[in-house]
Short mmCIF file of C-alpha atoms in Angstrom, two decimals:
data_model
loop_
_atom_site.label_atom_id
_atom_site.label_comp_id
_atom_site.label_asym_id
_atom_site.label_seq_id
_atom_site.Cartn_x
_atom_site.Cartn_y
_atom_site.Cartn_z
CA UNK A 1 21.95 9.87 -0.62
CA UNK A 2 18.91 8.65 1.50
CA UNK A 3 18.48 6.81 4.74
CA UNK A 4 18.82 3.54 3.34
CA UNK A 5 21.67 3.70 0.68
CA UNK A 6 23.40 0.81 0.57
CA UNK A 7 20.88 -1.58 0.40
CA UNK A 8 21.00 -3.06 -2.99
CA UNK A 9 17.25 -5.31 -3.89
CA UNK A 10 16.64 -7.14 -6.96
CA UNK A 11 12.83 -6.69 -7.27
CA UNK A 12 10.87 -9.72 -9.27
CA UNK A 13 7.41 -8.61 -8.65
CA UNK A 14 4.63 -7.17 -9.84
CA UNK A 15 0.73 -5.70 -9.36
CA UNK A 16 1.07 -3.48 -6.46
CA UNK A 17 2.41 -4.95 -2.83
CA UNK A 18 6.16 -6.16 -3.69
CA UNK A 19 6.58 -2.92 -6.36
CA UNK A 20 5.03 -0.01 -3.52
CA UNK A 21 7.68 -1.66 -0.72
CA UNK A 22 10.43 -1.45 -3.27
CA UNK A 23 9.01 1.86 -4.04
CA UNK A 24 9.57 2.29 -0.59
CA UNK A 25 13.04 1.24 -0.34
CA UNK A 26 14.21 3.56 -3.64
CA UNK A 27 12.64 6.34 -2.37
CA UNK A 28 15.15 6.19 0.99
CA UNK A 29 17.72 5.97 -0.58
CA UNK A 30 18.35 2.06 -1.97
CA UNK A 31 19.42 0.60 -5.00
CA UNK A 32 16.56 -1.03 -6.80
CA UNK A 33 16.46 -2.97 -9.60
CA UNK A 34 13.21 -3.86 -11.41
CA UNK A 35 13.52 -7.50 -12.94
CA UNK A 36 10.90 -7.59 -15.78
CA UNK A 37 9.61 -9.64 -19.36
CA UNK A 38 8.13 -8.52 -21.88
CA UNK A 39 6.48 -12.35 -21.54
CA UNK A 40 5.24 -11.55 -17.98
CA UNK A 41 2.47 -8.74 -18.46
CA UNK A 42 2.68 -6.13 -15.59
CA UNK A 43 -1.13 -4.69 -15.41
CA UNK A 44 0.20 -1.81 -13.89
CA UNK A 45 2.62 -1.62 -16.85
CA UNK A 46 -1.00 -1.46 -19.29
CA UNK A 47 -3.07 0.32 -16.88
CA UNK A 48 -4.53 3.57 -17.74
CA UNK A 49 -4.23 5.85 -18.21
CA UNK A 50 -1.31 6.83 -20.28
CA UNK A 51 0.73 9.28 -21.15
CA UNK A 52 1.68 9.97 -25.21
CA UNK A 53 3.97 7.43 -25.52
CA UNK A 54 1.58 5.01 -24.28
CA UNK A 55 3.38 4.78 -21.01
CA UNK A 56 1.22 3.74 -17.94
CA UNK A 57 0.88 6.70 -15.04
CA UNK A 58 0.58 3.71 -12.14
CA UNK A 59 3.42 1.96 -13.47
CA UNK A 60 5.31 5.09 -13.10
CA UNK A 61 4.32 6.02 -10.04
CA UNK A 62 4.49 2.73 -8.07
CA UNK A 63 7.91 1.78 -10.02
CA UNK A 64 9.94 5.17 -9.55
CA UNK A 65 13.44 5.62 -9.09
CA UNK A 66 14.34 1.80 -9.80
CA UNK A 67 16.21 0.38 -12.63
CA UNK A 68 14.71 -1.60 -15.25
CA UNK A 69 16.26 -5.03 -16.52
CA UNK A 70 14.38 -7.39 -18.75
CA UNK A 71 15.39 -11.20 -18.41
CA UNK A 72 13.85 -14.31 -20.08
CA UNK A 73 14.23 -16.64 -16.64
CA UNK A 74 13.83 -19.42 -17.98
CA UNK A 75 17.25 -19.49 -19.99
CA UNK A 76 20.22 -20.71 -18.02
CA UNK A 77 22.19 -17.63 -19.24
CA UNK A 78 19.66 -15.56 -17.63
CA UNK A 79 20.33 -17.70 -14.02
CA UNK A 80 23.62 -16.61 -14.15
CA UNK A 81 22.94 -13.30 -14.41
CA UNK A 82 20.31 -13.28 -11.66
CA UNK A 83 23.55 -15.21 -9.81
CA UNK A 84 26.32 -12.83 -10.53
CA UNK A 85 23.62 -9.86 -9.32
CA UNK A 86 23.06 -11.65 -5.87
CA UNK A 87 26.68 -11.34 -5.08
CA UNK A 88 26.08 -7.55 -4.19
CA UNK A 89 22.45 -7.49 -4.35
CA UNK A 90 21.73 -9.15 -1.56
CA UNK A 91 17.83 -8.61 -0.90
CA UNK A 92 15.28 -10.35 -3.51
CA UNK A 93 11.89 -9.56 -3.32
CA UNK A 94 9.16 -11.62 -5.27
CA UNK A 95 5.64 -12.08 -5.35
CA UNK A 96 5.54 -15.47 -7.66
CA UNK A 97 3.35 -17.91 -5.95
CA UNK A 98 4.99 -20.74 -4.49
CA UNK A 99 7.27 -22.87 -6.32
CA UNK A 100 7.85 -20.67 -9.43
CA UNK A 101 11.12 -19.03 -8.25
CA UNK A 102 12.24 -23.02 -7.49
CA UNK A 103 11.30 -24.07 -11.03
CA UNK A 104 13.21 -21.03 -12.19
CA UNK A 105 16.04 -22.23 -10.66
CA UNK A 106 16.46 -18.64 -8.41
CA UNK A 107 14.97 -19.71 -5.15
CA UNK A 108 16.17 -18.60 -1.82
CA UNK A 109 17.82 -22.33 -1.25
CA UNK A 110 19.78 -21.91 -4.22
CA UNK A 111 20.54 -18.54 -4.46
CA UNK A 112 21.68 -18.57 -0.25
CA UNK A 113 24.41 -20.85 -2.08
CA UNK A 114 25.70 -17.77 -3.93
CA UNK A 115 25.28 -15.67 -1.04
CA UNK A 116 24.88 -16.56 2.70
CA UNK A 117 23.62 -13.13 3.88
CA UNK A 118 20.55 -13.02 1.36
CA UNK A 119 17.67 -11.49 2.70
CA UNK A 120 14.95 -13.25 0.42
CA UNK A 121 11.10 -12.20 0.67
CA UNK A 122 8.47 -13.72 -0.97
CA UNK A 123 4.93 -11.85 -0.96
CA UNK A 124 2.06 -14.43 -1.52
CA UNK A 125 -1.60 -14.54 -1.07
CA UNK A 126 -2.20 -17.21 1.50
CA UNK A 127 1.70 -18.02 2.58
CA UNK A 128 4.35 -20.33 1.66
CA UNK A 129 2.47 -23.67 3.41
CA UNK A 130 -1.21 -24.15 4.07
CA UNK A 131 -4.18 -25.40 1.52
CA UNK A 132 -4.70 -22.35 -0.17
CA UNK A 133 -0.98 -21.60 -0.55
CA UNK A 134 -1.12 -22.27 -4.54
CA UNK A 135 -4.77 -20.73 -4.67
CA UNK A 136 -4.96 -17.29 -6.81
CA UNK A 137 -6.13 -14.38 -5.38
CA UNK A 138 -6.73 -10.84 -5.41
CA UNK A 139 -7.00 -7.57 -2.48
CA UNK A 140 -11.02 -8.66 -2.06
CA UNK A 141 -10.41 -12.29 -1.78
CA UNK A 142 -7.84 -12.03 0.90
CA UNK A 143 -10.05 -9.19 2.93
CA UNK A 144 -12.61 -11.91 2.60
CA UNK A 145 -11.03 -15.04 4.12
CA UNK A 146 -9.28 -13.02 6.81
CA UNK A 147 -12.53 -11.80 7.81
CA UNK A 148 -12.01 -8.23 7.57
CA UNK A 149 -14.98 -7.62 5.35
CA UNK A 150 -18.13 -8.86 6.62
CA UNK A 151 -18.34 -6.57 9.91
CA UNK A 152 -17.00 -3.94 7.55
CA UNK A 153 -20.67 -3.20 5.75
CA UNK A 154 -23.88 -1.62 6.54
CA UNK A 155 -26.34 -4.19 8.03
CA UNK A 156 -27.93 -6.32 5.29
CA UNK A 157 -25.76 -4.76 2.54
CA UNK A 158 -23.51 -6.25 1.07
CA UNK A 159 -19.26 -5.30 1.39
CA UNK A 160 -18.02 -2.18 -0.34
CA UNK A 161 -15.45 -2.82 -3.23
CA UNK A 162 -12.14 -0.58 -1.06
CA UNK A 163 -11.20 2.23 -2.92
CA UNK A 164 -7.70 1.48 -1.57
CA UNK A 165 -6.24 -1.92 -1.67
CA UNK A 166 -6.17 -2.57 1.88
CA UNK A 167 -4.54 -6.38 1.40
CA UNK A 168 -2.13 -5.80 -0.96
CA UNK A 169 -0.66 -2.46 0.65
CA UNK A 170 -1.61 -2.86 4.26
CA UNK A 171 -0.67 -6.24 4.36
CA UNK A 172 1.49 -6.98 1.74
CA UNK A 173 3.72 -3.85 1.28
CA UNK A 174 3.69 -3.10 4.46
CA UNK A 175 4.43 -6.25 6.32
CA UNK A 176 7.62 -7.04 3.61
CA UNK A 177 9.08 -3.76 4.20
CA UNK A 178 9.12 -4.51 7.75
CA UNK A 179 10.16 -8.03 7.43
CA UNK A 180 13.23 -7.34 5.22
CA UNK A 181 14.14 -3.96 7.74
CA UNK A 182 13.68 -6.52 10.09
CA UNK A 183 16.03 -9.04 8.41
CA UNK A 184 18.31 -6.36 7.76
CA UNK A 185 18.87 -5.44 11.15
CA UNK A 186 19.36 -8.74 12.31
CA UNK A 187 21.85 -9.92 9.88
CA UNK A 188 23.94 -6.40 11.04
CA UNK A 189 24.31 -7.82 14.45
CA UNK A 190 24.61 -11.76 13.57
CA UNK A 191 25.99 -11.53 9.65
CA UNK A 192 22.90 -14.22 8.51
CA UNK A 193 20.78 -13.72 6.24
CA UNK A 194 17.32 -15.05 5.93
CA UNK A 195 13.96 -15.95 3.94
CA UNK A 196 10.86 -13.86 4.96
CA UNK A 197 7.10 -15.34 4.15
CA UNK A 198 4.68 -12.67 3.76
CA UNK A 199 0.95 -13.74 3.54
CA UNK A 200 -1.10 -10.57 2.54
CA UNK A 201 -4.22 -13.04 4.04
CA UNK A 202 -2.00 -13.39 7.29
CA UNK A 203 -1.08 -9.56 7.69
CA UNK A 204 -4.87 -8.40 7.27
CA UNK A 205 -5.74 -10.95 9.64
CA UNK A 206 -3.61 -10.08 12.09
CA UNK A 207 -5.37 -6.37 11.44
CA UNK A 208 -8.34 -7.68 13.29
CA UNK A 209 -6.74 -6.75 16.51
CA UNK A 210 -9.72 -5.04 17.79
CA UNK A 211 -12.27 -8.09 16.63
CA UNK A 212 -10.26 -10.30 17.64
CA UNK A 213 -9.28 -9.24 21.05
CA UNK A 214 -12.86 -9.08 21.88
CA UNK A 215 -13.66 -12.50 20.63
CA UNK A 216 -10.97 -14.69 21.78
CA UNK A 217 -11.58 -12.79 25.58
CA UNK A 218 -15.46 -12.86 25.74
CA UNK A 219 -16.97 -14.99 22.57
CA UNK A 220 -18.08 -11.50 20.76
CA UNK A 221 -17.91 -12.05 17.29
CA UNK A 222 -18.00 -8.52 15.40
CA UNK A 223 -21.13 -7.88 13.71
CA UNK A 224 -22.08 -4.84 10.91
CA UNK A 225 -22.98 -1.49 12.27
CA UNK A 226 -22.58 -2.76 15.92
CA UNK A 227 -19.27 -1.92 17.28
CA UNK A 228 -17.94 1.18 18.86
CA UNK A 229 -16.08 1.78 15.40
CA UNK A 230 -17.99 0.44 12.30
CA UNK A 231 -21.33 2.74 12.69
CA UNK A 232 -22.81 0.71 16.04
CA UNK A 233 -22.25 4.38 17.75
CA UNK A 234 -22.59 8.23 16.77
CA UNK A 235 -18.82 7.21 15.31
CA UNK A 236 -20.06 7.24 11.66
CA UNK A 237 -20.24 9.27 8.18
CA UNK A 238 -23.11 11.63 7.62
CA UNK A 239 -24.94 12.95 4.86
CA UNK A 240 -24.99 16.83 4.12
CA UNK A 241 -28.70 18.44 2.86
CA UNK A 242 -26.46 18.38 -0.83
CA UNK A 243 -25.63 14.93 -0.76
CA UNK A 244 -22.19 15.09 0.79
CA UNK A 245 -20.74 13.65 3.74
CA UNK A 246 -18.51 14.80 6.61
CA UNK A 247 -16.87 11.90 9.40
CA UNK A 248 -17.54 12.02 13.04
CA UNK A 249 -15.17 10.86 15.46
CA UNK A 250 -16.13 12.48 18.35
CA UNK A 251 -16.03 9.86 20.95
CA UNK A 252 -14.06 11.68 24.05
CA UNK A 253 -16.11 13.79 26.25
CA UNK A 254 -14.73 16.75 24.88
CA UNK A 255 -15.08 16.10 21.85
CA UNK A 256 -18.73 15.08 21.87
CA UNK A 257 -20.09 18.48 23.98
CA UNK A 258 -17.97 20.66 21.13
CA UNK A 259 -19.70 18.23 18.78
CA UNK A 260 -23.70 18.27 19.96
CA UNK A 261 -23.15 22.60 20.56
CA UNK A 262 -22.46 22.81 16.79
CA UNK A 263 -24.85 20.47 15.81
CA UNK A 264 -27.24 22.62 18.35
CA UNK A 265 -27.88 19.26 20.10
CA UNK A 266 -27.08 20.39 23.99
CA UNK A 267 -29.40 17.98 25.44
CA UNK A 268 -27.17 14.84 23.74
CA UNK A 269 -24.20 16.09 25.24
CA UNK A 270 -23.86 13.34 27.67
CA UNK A 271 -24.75 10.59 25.21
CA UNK A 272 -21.85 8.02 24.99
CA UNK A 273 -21.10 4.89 23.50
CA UNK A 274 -21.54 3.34 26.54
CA UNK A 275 -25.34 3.59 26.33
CA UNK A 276 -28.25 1.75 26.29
CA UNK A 277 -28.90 1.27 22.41
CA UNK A 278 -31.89 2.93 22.38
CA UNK A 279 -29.78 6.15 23.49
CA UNK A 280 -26.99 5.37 20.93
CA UNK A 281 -29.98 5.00 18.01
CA UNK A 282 -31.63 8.40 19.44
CA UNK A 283 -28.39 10.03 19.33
CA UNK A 284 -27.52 8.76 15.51
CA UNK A 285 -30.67 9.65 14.46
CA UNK A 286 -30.52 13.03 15.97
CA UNK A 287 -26.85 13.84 14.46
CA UNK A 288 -27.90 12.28 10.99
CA UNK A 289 -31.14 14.74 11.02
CA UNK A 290 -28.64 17.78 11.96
CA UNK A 291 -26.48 17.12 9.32
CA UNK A 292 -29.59 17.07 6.46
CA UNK A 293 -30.05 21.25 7.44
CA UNK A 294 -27.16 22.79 6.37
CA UNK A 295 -25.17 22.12 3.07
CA UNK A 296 -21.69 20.68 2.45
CA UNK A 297 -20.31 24.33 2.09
CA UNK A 298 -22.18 25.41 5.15
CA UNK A 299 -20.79 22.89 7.07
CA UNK A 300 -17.20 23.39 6.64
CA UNK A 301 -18.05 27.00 7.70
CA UNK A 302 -19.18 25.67 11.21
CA UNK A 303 -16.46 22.70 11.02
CA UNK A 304 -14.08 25.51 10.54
CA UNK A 305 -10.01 25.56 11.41
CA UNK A 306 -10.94 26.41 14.77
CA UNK A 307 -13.16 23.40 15.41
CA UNK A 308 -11.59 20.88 17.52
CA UNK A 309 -13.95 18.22 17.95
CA UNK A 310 -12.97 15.69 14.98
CA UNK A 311 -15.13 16.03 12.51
CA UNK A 312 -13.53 16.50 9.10
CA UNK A 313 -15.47 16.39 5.86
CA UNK A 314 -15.29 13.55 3.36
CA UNK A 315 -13.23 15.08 0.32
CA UNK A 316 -12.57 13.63 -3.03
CA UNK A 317 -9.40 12.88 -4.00
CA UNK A 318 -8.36 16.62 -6.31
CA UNK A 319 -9.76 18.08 -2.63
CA UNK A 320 -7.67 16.13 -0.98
CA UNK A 321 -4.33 17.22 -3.07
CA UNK A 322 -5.14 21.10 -2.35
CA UNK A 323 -6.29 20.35 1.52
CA UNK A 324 -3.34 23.00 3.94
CA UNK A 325 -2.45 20.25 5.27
CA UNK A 326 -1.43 18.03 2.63
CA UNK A 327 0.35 20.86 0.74
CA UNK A 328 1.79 21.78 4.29
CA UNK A 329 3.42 18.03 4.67
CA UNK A 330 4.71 18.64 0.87
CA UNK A 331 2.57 15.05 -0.10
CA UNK A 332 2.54 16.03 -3.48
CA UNK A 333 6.20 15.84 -5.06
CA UNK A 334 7.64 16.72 -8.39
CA UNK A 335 9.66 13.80 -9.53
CA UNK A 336 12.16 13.94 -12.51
CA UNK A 337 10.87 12.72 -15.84
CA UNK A 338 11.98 13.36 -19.50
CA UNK A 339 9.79 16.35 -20.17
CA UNK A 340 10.67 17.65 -17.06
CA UNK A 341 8.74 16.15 -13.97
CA UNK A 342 5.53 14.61 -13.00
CA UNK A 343 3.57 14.79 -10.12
CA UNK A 344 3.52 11.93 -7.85
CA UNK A 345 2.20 11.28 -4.23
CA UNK A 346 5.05 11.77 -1.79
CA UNK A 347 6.87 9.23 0.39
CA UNK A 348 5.40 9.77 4.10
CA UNK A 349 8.67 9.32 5.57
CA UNK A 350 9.88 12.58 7.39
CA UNK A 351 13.35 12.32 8.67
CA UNK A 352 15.13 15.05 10.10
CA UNK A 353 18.16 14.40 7.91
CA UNK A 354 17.69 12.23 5.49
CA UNK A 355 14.90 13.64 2.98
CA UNK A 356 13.05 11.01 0.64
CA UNK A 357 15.02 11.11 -3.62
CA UNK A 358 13.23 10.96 -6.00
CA UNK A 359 15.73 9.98 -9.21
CA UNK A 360 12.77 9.43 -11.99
CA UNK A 361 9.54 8.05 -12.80
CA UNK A 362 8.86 4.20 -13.69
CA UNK A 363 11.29 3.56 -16.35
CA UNK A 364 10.65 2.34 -19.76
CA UNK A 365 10.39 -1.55 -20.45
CA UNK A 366 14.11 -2.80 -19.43
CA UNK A 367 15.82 0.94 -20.09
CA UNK A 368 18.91 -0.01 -18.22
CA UNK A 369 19.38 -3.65 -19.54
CA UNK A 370 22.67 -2.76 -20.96
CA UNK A 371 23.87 -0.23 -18.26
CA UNK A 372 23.21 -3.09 -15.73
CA UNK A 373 25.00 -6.10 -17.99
CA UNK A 374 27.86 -3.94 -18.24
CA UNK A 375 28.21 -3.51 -14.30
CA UNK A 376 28.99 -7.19 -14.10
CA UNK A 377 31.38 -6.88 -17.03
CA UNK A 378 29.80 -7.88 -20.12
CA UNK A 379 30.88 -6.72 -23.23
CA UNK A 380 28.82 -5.00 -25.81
CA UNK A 381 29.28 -8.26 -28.57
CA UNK A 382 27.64 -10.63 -25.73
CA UNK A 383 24.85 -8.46 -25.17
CA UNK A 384 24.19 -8.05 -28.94
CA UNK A 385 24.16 -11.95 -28.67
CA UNK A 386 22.26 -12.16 -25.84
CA UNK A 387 18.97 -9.90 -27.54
CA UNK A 388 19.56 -12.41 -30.37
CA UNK A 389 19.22 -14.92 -28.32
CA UNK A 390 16.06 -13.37 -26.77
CA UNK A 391 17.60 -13.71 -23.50
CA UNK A 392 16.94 -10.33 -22.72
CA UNK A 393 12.87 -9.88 -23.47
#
């Protein structure tokens, strides 16, 4: 059944942070419904690559397990569906920027009128209020303004296009599924319901807790390759004599003298970050140069299972999939599909007794239009009329 069955969301979003939370959500257990349009182009819906019917593998992935229904919103018959669907499910998620959902005519404000508990959460950019609150904007942009990005580089290079979208899943995905568990909670104990303003720009910001702790108690403002964490210390990547890399994290004591005896180093043993800079350089340099004798293979041979001093090597993503421990956590699952099942990445959620479902992948382009419009009682002449009508596109 899943953790969270019983929660019943109406999802209007699309891209990546409001569909992964609702991902989320399905994958515990609750009801999800996908509100879509053929008008509204999903780019995860046409990003490759595909499979033979032309169907997008993201789109799949990110959209599993929830119901698709395609609505034209800006038909009045349409409203009244999205109304007679809030009477039960009670938790809308959107990612519209501000002022569409009004315009629509399915706001929180009016759809609270339908139903006083509704949990309503609307994933933006910048936030509800604020200048930039109508500005357009993508991951890099909001990773940008929150300053994230520029102590994030090598010195006098420029910032590294994220291989994972740090703003839209760290921030926004992240923060709504909190905010409507949250909200959930809440209206439990107190029976209200209430509207939740996720800023991805906000949530990343609030991700400089390190940078900003330091600067708002002693003036330090974060600078490339200087801190304890972003390559100012031994704390770093390094290159392998093949071109490879493996990550050091070896800051603890312990770590460090099981560190600088494999790296054959004994004299750097009590090197720390605490150091005069011209020890931390000497103590880079001398790691980096270590690194440059022995190949990537080699490495992991000395890096073994039985090395405990945090260093792991940098593996591709196929690596990755076949690394013990990943198979050992079961992060790769095999979820339903029509020719049997595909392999997705697995929820992270490990509960002792309530085990992630996974009921299918993404579904096809409003598959369970009718199945839904029947649930609220209409017949099979008024949806006929309705697809003539292109209400339901």
């Amino acid at each position: 059944m899943g953790i969270l069955n019983g929660l019943k969301i109406l999802d209007f979003s699309t891209l990546l942070p409001g569909p992964m939370a609702t991902m989320i959500f399905a994958d515990l257990g609750a009801d999800v419904i996908h509100i879509e349009s053929s008008k509204r182009v999903d780019l995860m819906r046409i990003m490759p690559p595909y499979d033979e019917e032309r169907e997008s593998y993201i789109h799949q992935h990110v959209n599993r397990s929830k119901r698709s229904l395609t609505l034209n919103l800006k038909t009045p018959e349409a409203t009244k569906i999205i109304k007679e669907l809030v009477a039960e499910y009670d938790i809308v998620i959107e990612g519209f920027r501000p002022g569409v959902m009004q315009r629509l005519g399915i706001d929180y404000e009016t759809l609270k009128q339908v139903n006083p508990k509704l949990i309503y959460c609307a994933i933006t950019g910048y936030g509800q209020t604020g200048p930039f609150s109508n500005r357009p904007g993508h991951d890099n942009n909001y990773l940008s303004v929150a300053g994230v990005l520029d102590y994030s580089r090598h010195q006098n290079k420029k910032p590294v296009a994220m291989g994972v979208q740090i703003a839209d899943m760290a921030g926004g995905t992240m923060h709504a599924a909190i905010g409507v568990l949250a909200a959930a909670l809440h209206r439990e104990k107190t029976g209200e319901g209430q509207f939740i303003d996720v800023s991805m720009t906000d949530a990343v910001f609030s991700l400089n807790l390190l940078a900003g702790a330091t600067y708002f108690g002693s003036g330090h403002v974060a600078k490339p390759e200087a801190e304890i964490l972003n390559g100012g210390t031994f704390y770093d990547y390094y290159k392998t004599k093949d071109g490879r890399y493996f990550s050091v994290g070896s800051l603890e004591p312990q770590f460090r003298k099981l560190l600088c005896e494999a790296l054959d180093i004994p004299e750097l043993i009590d090197s720390t970050f605490n150091d005069s800079p011209y020890t931390q350089k000497r103590f880079k340099e001398a790691i980096h140069d270590a690194f440059l004798t022995k190949t990537f293979d080699q490495w992991l041979t000395v890096f073994n299972d039985d090395f405990h001093g945090c260093v792991e090597p940098v593996l591709t993503f196929d690596e990755a999939c076949e690394h013990p421990q990943i198979k050992a956590r079961q992060m790769v699952a095999e979820v339903p599909s029509e020719n049997g099942t595909q392999k997705q990445i697995a929820s992270a959620f490990k509960f002792s007794s309530s085990p992630p479902v996974y009921k299918h992948i993404g579904a096809k382009l409003g598959e369970h239009t009718t199945e839904i419009l029947q649930s609220l009682g209409y017949t099979t002449e008024e949806i006929a009329q309705f697809e003539a009508n292109r209400i339901l596109v």
